[in-house]
mmCIF file with all atom_site columns, C-alpha atoms in Angstrom:
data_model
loop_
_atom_site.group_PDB
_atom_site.id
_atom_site.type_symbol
_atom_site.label_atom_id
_atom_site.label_alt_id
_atom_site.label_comp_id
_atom_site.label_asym_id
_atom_site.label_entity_id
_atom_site.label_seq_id
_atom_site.pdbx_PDB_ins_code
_atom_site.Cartn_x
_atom_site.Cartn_y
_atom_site.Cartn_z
_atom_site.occupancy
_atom_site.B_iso_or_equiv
_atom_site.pdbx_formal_charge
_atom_site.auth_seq_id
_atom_site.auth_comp_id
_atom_site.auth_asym_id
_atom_site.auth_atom_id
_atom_site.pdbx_PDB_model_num
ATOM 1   C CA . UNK A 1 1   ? -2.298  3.795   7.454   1.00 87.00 ? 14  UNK A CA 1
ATOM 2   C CA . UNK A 1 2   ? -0.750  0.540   7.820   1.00 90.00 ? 15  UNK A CA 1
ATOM 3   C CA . UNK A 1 3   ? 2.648   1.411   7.929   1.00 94.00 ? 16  UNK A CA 1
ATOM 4   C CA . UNK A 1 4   ? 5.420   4.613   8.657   1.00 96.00 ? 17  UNK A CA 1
ATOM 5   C CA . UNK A 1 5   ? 8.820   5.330   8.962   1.00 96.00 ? 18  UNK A CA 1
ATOM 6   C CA . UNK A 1 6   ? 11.383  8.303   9.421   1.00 95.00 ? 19  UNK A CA 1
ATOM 7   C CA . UNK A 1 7   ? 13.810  9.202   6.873   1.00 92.00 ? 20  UNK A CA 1
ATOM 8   C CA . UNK A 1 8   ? 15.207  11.801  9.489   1.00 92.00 ? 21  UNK A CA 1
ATOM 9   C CA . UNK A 1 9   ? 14.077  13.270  12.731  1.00 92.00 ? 22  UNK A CA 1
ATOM 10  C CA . UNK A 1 10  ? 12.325  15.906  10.377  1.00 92.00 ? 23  UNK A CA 1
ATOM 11  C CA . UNK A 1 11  ? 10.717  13.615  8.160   1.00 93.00 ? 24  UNK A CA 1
ATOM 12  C CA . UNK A 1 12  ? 8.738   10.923  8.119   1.00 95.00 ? 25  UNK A CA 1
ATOM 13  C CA . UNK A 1 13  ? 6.193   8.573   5.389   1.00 96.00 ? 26  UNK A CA 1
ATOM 14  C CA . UNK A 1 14  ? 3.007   6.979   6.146   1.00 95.00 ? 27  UNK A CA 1
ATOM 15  C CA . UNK A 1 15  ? 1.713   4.410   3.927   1.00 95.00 ? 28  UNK A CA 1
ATOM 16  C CA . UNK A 1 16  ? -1.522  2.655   3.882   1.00 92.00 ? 29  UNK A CA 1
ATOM 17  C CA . UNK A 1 17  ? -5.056  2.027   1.462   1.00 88.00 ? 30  UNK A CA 1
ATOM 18  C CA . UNK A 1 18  ? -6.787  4.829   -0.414  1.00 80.00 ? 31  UNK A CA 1
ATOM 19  C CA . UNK A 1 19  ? -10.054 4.936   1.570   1.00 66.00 ? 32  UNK A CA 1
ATOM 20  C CA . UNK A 1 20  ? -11.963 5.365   -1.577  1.00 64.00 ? 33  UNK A CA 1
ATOM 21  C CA . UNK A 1 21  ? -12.988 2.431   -3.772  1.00 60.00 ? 34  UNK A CA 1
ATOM 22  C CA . UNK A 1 22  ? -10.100 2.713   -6.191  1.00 65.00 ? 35  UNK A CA 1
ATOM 23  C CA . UNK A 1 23  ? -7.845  0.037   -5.982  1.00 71.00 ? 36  UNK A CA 1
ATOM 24  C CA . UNK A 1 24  ? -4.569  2.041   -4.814  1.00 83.00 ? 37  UNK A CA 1
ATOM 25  C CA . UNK A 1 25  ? -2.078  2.333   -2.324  1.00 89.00 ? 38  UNK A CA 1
ATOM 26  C CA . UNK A 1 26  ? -1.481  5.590   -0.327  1.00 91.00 ? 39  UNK A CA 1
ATOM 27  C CA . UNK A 1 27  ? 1.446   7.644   1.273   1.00 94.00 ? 40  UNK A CA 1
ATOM 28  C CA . UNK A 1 28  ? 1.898   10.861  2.672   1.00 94.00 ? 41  UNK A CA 1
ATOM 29  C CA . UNK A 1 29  ? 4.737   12.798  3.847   1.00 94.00 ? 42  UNK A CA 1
ATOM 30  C CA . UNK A 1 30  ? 4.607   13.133  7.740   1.00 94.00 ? 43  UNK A CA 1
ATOM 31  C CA . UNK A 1 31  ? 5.470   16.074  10.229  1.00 93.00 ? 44  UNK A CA 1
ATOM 32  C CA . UNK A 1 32  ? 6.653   13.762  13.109  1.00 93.00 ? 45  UNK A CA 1
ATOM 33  C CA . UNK A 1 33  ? 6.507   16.544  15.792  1.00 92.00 ? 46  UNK A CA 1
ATOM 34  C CA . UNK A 1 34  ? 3.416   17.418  14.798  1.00 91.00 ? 47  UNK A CA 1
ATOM 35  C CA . UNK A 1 35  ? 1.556   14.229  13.314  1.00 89.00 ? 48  UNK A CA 1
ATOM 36  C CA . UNK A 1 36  ? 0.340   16.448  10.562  1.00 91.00 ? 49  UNK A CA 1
ATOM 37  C CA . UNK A 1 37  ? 1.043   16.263  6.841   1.00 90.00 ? 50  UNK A CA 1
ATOM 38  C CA . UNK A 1 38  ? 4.289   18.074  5.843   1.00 90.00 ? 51  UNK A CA 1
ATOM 39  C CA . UNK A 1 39  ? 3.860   21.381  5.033   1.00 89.00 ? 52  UNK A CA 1
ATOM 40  C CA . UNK A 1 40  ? 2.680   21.883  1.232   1.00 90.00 ? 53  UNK A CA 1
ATOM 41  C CA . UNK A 1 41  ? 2.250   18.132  0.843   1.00 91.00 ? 54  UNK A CA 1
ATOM 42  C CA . UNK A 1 42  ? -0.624  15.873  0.087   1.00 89.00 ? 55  UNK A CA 1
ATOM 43  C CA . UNK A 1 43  ? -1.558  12.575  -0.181  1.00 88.00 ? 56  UNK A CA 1
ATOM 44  C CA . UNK A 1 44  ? -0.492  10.807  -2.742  1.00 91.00 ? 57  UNK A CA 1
ATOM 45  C CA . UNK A 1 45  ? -2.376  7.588   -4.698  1.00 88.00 ? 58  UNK A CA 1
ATOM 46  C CA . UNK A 1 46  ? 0.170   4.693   -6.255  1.00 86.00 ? 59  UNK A CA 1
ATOM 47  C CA . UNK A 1 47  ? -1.993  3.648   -9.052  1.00 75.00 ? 60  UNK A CA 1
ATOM 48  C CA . UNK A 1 48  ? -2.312  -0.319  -9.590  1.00 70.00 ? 61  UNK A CA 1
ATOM 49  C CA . UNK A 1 49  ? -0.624  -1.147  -5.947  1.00 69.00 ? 62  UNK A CA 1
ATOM 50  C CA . UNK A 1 50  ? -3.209  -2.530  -4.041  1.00 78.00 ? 63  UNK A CA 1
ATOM 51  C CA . UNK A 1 51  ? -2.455  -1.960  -0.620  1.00 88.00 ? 64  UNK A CA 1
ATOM 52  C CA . UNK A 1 52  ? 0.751   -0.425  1.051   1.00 94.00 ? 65  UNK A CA 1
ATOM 53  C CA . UNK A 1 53  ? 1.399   -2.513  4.268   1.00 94.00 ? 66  UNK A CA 1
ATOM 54  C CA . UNK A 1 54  ? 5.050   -1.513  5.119   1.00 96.00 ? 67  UNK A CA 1
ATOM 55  C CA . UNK A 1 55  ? 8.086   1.374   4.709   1.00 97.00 ? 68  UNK A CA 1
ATOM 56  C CA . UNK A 1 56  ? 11.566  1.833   5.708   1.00 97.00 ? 69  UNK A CA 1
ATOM 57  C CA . UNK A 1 57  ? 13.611  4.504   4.709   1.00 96.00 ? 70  UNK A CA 1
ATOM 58  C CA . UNK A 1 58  ? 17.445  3.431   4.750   1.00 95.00 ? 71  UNK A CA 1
ATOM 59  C CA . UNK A 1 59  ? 18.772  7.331   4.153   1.00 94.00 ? 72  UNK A CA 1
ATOM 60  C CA . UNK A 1 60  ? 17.502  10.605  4.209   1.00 93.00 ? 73  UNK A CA 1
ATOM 61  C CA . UNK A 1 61  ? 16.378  10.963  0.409   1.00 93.00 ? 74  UNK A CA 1
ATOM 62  C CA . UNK A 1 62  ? 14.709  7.532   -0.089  1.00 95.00 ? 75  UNK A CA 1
ATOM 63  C CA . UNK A 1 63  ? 12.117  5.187   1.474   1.00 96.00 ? 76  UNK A CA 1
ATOM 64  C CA . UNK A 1 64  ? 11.331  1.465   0.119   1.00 97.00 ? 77  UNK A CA 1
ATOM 65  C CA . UNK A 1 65  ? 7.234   0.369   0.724   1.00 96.00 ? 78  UNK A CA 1
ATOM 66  C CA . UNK A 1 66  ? 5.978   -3.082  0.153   1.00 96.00 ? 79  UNK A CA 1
ATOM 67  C CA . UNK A 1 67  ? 2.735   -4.555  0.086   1.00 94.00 ? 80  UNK A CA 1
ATOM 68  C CA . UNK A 1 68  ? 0.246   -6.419  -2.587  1.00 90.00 ? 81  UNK A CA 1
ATOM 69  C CA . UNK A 1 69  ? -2.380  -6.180  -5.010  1.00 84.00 ? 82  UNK A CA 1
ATOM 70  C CA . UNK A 1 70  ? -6.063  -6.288  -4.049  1.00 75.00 ? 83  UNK A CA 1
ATOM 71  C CA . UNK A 1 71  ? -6.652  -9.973  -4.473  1.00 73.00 ? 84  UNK A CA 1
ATOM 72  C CA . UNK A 1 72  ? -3.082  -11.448 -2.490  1.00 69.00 ? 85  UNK A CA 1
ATOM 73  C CA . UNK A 1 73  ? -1.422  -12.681 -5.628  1.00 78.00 ? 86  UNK A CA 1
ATOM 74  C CA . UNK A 1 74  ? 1.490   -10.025 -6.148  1.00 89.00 ? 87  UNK A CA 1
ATOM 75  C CA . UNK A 1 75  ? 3.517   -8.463  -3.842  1.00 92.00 ? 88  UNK A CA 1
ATOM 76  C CA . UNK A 1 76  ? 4.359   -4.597  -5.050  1.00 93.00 ? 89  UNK A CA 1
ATOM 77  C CA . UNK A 1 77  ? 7.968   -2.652  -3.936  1.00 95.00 ? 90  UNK A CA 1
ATOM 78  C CA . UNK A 1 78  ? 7.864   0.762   -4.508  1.00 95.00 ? 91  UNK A CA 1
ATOM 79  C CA . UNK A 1 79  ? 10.948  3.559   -3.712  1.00 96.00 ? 92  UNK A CA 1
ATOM 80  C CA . UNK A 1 80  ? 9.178   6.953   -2.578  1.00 96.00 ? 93  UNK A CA 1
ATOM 81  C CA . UNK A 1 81  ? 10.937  10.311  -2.447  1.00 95.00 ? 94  UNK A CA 1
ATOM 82  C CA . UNK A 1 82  ? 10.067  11.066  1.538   1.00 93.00 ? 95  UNK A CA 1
ATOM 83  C CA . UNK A 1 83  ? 10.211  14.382  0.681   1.00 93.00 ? 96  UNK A CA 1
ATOM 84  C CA . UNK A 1 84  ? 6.687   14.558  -1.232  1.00 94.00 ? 97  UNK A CA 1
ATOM 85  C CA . UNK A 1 85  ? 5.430   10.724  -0.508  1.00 94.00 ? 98  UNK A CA 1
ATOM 86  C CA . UNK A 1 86  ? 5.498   10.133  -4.940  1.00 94.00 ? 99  UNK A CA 1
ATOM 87  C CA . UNK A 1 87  ? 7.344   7.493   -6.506  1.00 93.00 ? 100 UNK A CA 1
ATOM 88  C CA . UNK A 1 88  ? 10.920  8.398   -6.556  1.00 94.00 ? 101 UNK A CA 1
ATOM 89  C CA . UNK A 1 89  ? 11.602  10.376  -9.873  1.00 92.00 ? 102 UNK A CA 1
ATOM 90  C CA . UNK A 1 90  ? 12.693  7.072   -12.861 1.00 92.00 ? 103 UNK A CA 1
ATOM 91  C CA . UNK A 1 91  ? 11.205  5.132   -10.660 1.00 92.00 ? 104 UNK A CA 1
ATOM 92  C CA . UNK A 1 92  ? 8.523   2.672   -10.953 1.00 90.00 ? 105 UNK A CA 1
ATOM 93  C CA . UNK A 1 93  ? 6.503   0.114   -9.154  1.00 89.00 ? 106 UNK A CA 1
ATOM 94  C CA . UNK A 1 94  ? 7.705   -3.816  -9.409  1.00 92.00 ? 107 UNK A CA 1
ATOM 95  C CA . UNK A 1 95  ? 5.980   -6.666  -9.080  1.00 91.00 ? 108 UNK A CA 1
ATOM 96  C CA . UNK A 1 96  ? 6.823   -9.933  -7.434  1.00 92.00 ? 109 UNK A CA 1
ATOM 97  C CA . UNK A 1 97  ? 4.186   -12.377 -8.413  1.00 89.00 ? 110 UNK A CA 1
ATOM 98  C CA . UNK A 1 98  ? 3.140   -15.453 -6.189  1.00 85.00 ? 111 UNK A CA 1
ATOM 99  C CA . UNK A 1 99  ? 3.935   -13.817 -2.680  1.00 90.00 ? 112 UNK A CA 1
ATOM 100 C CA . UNK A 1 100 ? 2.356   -10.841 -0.562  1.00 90.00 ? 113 UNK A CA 1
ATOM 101 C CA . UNK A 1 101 ? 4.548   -8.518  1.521   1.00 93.00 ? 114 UNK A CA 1
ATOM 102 C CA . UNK A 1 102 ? 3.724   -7.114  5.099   1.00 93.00 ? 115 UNK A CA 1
ATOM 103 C CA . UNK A 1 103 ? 6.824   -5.695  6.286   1.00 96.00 ? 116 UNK A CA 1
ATOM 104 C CA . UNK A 1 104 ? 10.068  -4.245  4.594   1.00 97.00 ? 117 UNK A CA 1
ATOM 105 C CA . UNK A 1 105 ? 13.545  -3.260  7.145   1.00 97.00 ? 118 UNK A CA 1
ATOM 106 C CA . UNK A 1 106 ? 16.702  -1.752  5.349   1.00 95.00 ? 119 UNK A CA 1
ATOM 107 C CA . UNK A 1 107 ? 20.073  -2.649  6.989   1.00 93.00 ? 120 UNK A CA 1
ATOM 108 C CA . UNK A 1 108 ? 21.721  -0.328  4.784   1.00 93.00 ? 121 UNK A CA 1
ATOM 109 C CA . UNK A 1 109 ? 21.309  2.262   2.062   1.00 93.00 ? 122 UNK A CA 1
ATOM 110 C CA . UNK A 1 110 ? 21.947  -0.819  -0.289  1.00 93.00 ? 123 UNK A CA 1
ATOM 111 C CA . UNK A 1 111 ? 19.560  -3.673  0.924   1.00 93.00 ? 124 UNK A CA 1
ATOM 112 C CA . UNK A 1 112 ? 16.371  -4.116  2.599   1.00 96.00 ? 125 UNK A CA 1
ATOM 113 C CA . UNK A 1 113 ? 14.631  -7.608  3.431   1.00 96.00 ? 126 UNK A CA 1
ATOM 114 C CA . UNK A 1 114 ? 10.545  -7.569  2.776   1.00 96.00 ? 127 UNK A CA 1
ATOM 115 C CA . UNK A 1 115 ? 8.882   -10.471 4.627   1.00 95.00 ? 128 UNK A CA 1
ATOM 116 C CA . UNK A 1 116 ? 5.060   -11.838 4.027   1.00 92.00 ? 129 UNK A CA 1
ATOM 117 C CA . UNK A 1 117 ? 3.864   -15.325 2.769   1.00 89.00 ? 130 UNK A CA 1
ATOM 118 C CA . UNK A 1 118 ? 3.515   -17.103 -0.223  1.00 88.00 ? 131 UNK A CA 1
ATOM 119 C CA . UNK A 1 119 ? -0.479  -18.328 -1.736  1.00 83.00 ? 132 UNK A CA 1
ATOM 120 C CA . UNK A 1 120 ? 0.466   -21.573 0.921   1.00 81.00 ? 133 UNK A CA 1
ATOM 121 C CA . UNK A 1 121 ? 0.878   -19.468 3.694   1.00 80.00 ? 134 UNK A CA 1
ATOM 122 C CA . UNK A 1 122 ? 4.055   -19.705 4.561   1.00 84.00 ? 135 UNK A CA 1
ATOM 123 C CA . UNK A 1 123 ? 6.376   -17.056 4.794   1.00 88.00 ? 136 UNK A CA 1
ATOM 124 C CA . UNK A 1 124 ? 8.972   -15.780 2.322   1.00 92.00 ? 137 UNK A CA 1
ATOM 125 C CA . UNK A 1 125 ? 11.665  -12.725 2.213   1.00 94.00 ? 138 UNK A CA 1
ATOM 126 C CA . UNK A 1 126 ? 13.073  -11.163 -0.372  1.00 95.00 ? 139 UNK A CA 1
ATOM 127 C CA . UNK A 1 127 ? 16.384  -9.443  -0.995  1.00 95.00 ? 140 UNK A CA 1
ATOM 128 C CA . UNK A 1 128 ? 15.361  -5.672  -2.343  1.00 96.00 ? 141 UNK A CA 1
ATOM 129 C CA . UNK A 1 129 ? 16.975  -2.558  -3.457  1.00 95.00 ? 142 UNK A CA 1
ATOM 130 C CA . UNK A 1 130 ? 15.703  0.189   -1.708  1.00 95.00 ? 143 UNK A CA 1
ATOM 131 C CA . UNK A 1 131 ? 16.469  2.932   -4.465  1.00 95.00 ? 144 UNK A CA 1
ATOM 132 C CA . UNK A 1 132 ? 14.821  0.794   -6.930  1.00 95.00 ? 145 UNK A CA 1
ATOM 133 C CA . UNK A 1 133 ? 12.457  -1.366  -5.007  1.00 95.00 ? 146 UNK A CA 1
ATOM 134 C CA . UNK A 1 134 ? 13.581  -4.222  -7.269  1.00 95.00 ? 147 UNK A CA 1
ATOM 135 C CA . UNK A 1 135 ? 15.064  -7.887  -6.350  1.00 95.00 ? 148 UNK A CA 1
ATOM 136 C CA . UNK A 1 136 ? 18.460  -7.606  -5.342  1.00 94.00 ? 149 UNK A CA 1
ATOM 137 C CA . UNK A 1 137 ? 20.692  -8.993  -8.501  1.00 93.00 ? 150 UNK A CA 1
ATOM 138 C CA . UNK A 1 138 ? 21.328  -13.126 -8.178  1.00 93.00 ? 151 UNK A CA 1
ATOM 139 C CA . UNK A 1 139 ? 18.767  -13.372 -5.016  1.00 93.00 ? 152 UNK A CA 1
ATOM 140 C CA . UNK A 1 140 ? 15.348  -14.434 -4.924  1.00 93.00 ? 153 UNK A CA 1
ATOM 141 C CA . UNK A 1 141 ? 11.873  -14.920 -2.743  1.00 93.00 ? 154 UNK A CA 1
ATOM 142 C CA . UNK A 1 142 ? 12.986  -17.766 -0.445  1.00 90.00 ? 155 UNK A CA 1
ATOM 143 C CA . UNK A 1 143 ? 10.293  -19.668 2.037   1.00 87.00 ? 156 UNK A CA 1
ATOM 144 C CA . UNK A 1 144 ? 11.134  -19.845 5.202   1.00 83.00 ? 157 UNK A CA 1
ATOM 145 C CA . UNK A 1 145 ? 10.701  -23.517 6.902   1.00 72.00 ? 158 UNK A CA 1
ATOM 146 C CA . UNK A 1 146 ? 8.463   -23.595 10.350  1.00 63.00 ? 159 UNK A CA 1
ATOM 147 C CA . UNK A 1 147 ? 6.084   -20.296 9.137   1.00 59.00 ? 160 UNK A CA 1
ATOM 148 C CA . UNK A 1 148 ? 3.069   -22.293 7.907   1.00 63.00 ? 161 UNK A CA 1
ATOM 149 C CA . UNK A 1 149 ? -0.043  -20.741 8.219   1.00 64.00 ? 162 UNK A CA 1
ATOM 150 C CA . UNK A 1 150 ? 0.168   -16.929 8.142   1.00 63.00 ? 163 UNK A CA 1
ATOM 151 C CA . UNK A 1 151 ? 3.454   -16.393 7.444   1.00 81.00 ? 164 UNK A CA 1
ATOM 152 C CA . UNK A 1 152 ? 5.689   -13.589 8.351   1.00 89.00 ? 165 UNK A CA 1
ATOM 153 C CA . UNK A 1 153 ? 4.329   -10.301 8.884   1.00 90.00 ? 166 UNK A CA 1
ATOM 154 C CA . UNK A 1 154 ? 7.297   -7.999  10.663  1.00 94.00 ? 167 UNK A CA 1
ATOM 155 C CA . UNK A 1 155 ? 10.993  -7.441  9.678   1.00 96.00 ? 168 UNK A CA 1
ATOM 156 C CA . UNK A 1 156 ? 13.496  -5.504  11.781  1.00 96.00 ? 169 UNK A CA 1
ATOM 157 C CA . UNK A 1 157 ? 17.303  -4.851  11.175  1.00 95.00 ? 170 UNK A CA 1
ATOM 158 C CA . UNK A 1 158 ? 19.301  -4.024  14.024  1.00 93.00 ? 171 UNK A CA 1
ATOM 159 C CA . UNK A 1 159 ? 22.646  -4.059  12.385  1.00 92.00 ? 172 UNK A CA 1
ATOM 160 C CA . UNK A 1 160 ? 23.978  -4.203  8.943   1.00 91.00 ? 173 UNK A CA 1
ATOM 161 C CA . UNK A 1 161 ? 24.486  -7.844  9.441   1.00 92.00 ? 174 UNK A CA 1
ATOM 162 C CA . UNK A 1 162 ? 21.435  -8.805  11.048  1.00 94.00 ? 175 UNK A CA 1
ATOM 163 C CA . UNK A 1 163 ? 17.659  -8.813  10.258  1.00 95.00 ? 176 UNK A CA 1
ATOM 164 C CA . UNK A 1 164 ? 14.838  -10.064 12.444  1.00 95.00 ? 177 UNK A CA 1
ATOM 165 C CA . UNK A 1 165 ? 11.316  -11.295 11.209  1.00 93.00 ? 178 UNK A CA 1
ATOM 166 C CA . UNK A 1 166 ? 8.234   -12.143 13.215  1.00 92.00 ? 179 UNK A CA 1
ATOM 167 C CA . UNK A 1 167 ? 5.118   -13.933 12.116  1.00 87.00 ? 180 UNK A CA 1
ATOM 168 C CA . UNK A 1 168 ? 2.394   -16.446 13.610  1.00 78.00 ? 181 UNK A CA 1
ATOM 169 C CA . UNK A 1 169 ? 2.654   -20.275 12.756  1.00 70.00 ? 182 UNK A CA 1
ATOM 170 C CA . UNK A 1 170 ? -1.031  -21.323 13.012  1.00 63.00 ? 183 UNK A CA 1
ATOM 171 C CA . UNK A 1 171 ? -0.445  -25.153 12.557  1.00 62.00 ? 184 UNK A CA 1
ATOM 172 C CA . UNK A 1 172 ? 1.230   -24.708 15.972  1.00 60.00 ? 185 UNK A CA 1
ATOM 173 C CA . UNK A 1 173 ? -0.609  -22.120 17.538  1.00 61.00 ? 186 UNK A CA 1
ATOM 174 C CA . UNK A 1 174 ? 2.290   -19.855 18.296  1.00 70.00 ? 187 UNK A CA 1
ATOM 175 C CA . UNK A 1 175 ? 4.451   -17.192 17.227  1.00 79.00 ? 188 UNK A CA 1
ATOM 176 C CA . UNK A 1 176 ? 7.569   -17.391 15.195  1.00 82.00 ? 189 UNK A CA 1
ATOM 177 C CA . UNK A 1 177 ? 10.729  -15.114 15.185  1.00 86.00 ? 190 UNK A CA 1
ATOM 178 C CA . UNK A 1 178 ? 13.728  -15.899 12.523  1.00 88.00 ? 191 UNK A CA 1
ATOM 179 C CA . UNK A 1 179 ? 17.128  -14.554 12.627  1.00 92.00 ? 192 UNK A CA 1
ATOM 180 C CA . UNK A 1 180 ? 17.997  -13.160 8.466   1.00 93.00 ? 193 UNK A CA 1
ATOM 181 C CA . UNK A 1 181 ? 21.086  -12.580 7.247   1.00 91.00 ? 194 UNK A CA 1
ATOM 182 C CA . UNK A 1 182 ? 19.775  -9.225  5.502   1.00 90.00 ? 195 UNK A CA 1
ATOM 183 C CA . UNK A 1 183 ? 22.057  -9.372  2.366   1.00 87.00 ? 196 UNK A CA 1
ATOM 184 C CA . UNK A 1 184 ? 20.490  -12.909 1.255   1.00 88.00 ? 197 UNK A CA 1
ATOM 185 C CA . UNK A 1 185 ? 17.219  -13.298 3.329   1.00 88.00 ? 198 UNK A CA 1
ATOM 186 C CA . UNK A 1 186 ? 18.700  -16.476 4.087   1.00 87.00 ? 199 UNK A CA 1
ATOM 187 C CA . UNK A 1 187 ? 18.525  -18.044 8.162   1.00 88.00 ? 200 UNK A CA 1
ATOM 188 C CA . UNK A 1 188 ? 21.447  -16.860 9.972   1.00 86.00 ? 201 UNK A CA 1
ATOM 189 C CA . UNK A 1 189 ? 21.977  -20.253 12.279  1.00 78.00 ? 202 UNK A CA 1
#
């Protein structure tokens, strides 16, 4: 697993890679007392995802993951029920082409920020909805300036008006962390 979160102190999703050779992201529904699968629940495969790298669930009956496809060149959103770990019911998976996502917070039941990097390297967020995994209506993948090199790889919201993302900058050796305003993606200054 690369990734897990906690829809309630009850419930919780982990998300990862199928470990066989299909090309597939995983999740499973989580026992968080007991680390074990939830009881009558197995893993489940999203077909044509790639990899799963990140979740957050933003209320008790939904859960946003993010990741990419196998080769880097699409970054996937996906709602899950966290209930059962499948792809909320209408649901589907969405594609963002040109970027790769490695982390996903929710400041609210409405809006959750994915962060990654773009085929340059540098990093980019996105806007999403978290029932819908979708790009949040008039936003779009932004860069973010100073995140050369690997880009941005964690995303936390402390606050509905505040998101924080973390990353490496290689051209200067050293880490990077960027203050969001989570309803654009945009640099809070």
């Amino acid at each position: 697993f690369n990734g897990v979160a906690c829809a309630s102190a009850s419930q919780c999703i982990g998300v990862g890679n199928a470990a066989s050779g299909v090309n597939s992201g995983a999740a499973v529904s989580l026992n968080p007392v007991s680390g074990d699968l939830s009881t009558g629940q197995s893993l489940q495969l999203i077909r044509s995802s790639g990899f799963l790298n990140g979740v957050s669930c933003p209320s008790g009956s939904v859960c946003l993951a993010v990741g990419e496809n196998s080769n880097e060149t699409r970054g996937i959103a996906v709602p899950l029920n966290p209930d059962t770990a499948m792809v909320r019911s209408g649901q589907k998976l969405h594609i963002i082409s040109g970027i790769f996502m490695s982390g996903v917070a929710c400041a609210s039941r409405k809006q959750c920020l994915a962060v990654g990097h773009d085929s340059s390297g540098s990093g980019v967020v996105v806007a999403l909805s978290p029932t819908t995994g979708a790009i949040l209506s008039g936003q779009r993948v932004q860069t973010i300036p100073g995140t050369g090199g690997v880009g941005l790889e964690g995303v936390a919201c402390p606050s509905a008006n505040l998101c924080v993302a973390v990353g490496e900058n290689s051209g200067r050796s050293a880490g990077v962390a960027v203050s969001l305003n989570p309803a654009t993606g945009a640099i809070r200054r």
